[in-house]
Short mmCIF file of C-alpha atoms in Angstrom, two decimals:
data_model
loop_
_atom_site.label_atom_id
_atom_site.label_comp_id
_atom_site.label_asym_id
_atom_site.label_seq_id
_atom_site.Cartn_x
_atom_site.Cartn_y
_atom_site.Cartn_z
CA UNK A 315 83.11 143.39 110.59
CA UNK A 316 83.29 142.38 114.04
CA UNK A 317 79.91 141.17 116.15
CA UNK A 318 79.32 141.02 119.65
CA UNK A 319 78.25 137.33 120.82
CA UNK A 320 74.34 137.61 121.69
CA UNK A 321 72.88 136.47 124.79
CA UNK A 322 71.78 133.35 123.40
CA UNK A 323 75.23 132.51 122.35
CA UNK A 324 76.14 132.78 125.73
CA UNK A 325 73.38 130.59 127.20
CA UNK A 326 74.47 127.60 125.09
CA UNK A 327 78.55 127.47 125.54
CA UNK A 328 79.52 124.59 127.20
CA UNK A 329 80.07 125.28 131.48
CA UNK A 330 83.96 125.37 132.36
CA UNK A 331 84.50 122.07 134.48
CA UNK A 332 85.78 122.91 137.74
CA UNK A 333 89.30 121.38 138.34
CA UNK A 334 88.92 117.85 140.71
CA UNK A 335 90.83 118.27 144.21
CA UNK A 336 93.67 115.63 145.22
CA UNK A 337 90.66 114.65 147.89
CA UNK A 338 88.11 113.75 144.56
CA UNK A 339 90.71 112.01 142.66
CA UNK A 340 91.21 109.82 145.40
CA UNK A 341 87.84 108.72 145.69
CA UNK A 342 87.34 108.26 142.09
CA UNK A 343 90.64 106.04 141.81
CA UNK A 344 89.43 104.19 145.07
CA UNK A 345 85.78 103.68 143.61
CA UNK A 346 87.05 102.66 140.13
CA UNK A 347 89.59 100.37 141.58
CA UNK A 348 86.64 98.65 143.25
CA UNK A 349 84.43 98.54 140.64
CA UNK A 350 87.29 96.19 139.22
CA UNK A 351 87.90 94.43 141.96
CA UNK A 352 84.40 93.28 141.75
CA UNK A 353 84.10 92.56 138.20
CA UNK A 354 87.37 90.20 139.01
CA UNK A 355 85.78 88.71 141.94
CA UNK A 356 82.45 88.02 139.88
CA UNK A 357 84.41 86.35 136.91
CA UNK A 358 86.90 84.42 139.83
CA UNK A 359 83.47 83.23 141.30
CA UNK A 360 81.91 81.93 138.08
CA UNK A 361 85.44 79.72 138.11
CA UNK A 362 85.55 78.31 140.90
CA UNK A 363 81.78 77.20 140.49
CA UNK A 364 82.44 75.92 137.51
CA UNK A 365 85.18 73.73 138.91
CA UNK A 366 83.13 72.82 141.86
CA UNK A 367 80.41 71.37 139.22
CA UNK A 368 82.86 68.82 138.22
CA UNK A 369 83.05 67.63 141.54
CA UNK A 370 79.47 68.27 143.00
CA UNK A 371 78.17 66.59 139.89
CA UNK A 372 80.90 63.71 139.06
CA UNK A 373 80.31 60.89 136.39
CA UNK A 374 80.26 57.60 136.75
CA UNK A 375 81.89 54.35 135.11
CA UNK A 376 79.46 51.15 133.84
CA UNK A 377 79.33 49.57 137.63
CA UNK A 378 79.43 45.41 138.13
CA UNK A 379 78.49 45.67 141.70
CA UNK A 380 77.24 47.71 144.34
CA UNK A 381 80.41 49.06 145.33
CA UNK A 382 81.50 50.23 142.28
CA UNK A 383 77.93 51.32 141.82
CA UNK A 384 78.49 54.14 144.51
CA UNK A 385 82.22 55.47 143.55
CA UNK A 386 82.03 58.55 141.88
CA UNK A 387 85.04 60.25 139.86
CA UNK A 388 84.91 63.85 138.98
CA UNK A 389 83.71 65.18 135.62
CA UNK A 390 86.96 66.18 134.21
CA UNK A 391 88.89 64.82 131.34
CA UNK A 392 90.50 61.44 131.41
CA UNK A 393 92.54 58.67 129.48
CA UNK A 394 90.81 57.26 126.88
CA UNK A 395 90.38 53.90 126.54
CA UNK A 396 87.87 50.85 125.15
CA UNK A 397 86.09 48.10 127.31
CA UNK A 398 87.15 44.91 124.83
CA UNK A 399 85.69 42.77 127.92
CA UNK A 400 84.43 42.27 131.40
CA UNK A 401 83.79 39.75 133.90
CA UNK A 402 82.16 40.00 137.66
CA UNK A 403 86.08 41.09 138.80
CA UNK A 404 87.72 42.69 136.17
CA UNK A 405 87.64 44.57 132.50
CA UNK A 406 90.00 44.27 129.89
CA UNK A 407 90.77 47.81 128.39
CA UNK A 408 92.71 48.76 125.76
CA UNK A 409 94.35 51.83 126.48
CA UNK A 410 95.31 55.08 124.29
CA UNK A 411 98.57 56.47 124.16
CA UNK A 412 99.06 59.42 126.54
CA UNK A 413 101.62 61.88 127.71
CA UNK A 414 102.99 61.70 131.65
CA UNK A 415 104.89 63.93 133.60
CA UNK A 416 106.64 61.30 136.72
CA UNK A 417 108.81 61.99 139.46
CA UNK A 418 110.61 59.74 141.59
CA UNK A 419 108.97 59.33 145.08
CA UNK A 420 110.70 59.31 148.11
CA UNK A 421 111.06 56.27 150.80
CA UNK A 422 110.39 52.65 150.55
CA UNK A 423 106.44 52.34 149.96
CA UNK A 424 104.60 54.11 146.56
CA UNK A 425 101.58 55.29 149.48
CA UNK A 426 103.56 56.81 152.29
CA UNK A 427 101.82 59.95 153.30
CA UNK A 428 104.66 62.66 153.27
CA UNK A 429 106.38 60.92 150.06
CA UNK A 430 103.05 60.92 148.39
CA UNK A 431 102.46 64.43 149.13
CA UNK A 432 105.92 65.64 148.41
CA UNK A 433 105.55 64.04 145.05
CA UNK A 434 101.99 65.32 144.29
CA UNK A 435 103.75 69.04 145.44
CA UNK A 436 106.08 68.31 142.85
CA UNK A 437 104.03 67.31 140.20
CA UNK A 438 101.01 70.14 140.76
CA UNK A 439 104.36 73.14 140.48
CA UNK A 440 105.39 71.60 137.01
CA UNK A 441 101.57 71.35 136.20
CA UNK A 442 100.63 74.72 137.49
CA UNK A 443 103.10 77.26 136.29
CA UNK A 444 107.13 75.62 137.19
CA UNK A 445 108.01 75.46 133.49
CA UNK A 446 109.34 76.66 130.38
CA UNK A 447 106.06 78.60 129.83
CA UNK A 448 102.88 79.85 132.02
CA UNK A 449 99.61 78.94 130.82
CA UNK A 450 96.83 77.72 133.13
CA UNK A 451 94.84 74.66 132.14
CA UNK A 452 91.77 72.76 133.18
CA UNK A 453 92.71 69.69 135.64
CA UNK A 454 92.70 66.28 134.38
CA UNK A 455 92.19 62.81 136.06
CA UNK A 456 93.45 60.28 137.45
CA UNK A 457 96.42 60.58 139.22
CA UNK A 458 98.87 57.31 138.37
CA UNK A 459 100.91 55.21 140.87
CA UNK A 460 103.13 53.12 139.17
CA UNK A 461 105.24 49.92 139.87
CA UNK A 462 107.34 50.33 136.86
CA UNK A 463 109.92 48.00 135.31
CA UNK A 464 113.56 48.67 136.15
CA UNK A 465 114.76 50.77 133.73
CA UNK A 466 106.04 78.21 133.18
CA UNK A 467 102.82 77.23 130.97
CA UNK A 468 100.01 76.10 133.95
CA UNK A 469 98.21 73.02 132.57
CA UNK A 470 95.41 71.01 133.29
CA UNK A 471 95.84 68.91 136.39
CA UNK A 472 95.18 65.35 134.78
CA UNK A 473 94.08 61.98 136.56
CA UNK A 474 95.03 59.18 137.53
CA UNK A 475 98.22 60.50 139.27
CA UNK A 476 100.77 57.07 138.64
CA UNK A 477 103.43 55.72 141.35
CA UNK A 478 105.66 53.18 139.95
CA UNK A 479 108.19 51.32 142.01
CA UNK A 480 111.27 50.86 139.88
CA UNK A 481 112.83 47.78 140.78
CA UNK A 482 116.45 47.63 140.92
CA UNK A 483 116.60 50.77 143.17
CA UNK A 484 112.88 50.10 145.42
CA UNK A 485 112.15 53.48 144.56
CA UNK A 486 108.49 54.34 143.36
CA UNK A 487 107.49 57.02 140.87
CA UNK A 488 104.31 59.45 140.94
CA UNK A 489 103.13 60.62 137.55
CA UNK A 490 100.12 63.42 136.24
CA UNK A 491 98.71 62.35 133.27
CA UNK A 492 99.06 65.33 130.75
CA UNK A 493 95.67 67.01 128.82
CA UNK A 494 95.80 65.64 126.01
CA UNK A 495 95.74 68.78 123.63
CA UNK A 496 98.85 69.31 124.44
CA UNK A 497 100.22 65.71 122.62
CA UNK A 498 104.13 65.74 122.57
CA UNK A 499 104.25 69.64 122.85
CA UNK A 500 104.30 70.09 126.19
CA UNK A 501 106.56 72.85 128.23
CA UNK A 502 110.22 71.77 129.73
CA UNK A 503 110.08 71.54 133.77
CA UNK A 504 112.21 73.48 135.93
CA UNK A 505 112.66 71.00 138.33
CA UNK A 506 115.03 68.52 137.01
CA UNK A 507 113.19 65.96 139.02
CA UNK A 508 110.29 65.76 136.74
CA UNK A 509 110.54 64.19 133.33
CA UNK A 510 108.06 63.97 130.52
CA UNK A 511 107.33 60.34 129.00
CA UNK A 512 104.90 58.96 126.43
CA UNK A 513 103.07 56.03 127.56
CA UNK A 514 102.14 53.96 124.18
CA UNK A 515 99.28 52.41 123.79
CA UNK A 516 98.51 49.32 125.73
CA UNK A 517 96.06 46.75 126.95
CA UNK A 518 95.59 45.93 130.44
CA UNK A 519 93.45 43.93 133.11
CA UNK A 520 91.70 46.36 135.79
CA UNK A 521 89.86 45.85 138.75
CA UNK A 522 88.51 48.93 140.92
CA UNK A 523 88.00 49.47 144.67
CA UNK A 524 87.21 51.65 146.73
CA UNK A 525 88.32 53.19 150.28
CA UNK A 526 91.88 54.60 150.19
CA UNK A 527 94.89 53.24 148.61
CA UNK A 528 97.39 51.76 150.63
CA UNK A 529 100.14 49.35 150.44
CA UNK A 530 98.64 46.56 152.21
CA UNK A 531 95.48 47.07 150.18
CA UNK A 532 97.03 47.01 147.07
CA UNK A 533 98.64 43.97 147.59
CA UNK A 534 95.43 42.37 148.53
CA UNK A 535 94.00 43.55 145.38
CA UNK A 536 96.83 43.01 142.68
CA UNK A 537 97.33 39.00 144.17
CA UNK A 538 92.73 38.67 143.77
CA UNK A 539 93.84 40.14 139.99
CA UNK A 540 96.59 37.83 139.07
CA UNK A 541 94.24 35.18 140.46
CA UNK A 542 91.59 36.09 138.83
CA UNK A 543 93.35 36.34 134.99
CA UNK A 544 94.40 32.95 135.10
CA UNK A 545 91.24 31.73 134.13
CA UNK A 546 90.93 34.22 131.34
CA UNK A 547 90.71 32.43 128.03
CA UNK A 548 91.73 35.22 125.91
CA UNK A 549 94.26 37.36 127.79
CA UNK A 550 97.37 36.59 129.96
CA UNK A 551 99.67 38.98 132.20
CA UNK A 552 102.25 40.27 129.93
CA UNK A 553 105.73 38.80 131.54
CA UNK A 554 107.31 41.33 133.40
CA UNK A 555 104.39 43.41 134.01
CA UNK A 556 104.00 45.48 137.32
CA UNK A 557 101.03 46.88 139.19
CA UNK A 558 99.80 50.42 138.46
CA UNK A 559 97.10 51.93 140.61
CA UNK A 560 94.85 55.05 139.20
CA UNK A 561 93.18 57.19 141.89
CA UNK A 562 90.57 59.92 140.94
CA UNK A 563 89.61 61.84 143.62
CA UNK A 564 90.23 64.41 145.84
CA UNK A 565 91.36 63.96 149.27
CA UNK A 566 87.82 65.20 151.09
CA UNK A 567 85.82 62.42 148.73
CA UNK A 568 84.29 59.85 151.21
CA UNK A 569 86.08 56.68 151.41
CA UNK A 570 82.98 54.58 149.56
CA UNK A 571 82.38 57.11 146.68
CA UNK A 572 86.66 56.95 145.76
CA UNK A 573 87.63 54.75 142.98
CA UNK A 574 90.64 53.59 142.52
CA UNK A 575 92.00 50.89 140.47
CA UNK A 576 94.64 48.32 140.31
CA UNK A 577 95.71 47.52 136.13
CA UNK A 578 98.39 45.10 135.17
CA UNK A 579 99.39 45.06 131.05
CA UNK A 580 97.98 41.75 129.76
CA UNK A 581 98.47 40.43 126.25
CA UNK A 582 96.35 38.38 123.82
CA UNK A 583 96.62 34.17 124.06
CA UNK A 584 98.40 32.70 120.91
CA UNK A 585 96.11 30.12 119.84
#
């Protein structure tokens, strides 16, 4: 037996949507593609504050004077390492092992502007993505310059960046430390220029300044260190050890809040 629907039937079927024009599905693809945009922009925002932090609010090492007193490093992750001393001039640290990633810096002098940036530019595309794998990471300090003895995955940016002259060729190297969660598994570079080393661990002598780094300056310093250390009763300059000199910040830090630091391997006195 057949029925006929009744009027309240009728009343409560669903309404037949009316097909959307080319015009409206435009506008909703335009207004949903914004709506994403901003949720990207919110969450790219929220970043980038949270990096600025690190610099707005940097930390501080224990201070001897009132210049050290006012340098400043940003709050990002560093090499570890334990005070075993300290004097008016200097601290003796001993140093944790750490992963580097160096290049080899062009011209004469380890603080040349354009050989210093070409080797940070270097450096920051192995860092940031030029490698076996693409991951980004947090950033990392200091950067290392290094006067060494003759012989993509996106990671955190470490610091000090190193410069090391080698010195049978005069040549200096740059180096990033590496974030340390990475330990020996860290991604191949692309650029055959960059090599990944272990640094083991090590003690040295350290004395921080601030202003900017340059050659003439860390002369200056490294002769007051050498100076300085041979009135140390407990620790000597390891023989053939060369000057390495950490910076931590940023280019736009002003000169009296930079640290940097001049650190030559030393070695306990035999008795």
């Amino acid at each position: 037996m057949i029925t006929n629907s009744t009027a309240s039937d009728r009343a409560t079927a669903p309404p037949r949507r009316r097909p959307m024009s080319a015009f409206e599905a435009r506008v909703s693809l335009v207004l949903a593609l914004a709506s994403q945009a901003s949720a990207l922009s919110q969450r790219l925002l929220v970043d980038t504050a949270t990096e600025a932090v690190k610099y707005v609010f940097p930390k501080r090492f224990e201070s001897r004077n009132l210049e050290e007193a006012l340098m400043a490093v940003p709050d990002l992750e560093t090499v570890n390492f334990t005070v075993l001393s300290r004097t008016d001039r200097y601290e003796i640290r001993e140093v944790e092992p750490y992963f580097i990633a160096e290049t080899i810096m062009p011209g004469k002098t380890g603080f040349d502007f354009n050989g210093a940036s070409q080797s940070f530019n270097v450096l920051a595309e192995y860092l940031f993505g030029k490698n076996t794998t693409k991951e980004k990471m947090e950033m990392t300090t200091p950067v290392l310059t290094r006067k060494g003895q003759s012989v993509g995955e996106k990671m955190e940016m470490t610091t000090p960046v190193i410069t090391k002259r080698l010195e049978d060729q005069d040549k200096w190297q740059m180096s990033f430390v590496m974030p340390s969660k990475y330990g020996a598994n860290l991604p191949v570079p692309k650029d055959p220029s960059v090599r990944i080393k272990e640094v083991p661990r090590k003690i040295t002598a350290v004395l921080a300044f601030s202003g900017f780094a340059t050659d003439e300056e860390v002369k200056r310093r490294e002769s007051k260190l050498r100076e300085a250390l041979k009135s140390d009763r407990q620790f000597q300059i390891k023989e053939g050890a060369t000057v390495e000199i950490a910076q931590y910040n940023p280019p736009f830090t002003l000169p009296f809040q930079r640290r940097n630091e001049i650190a030559l391997e030393v070695e306990r006195k035999e008795n």
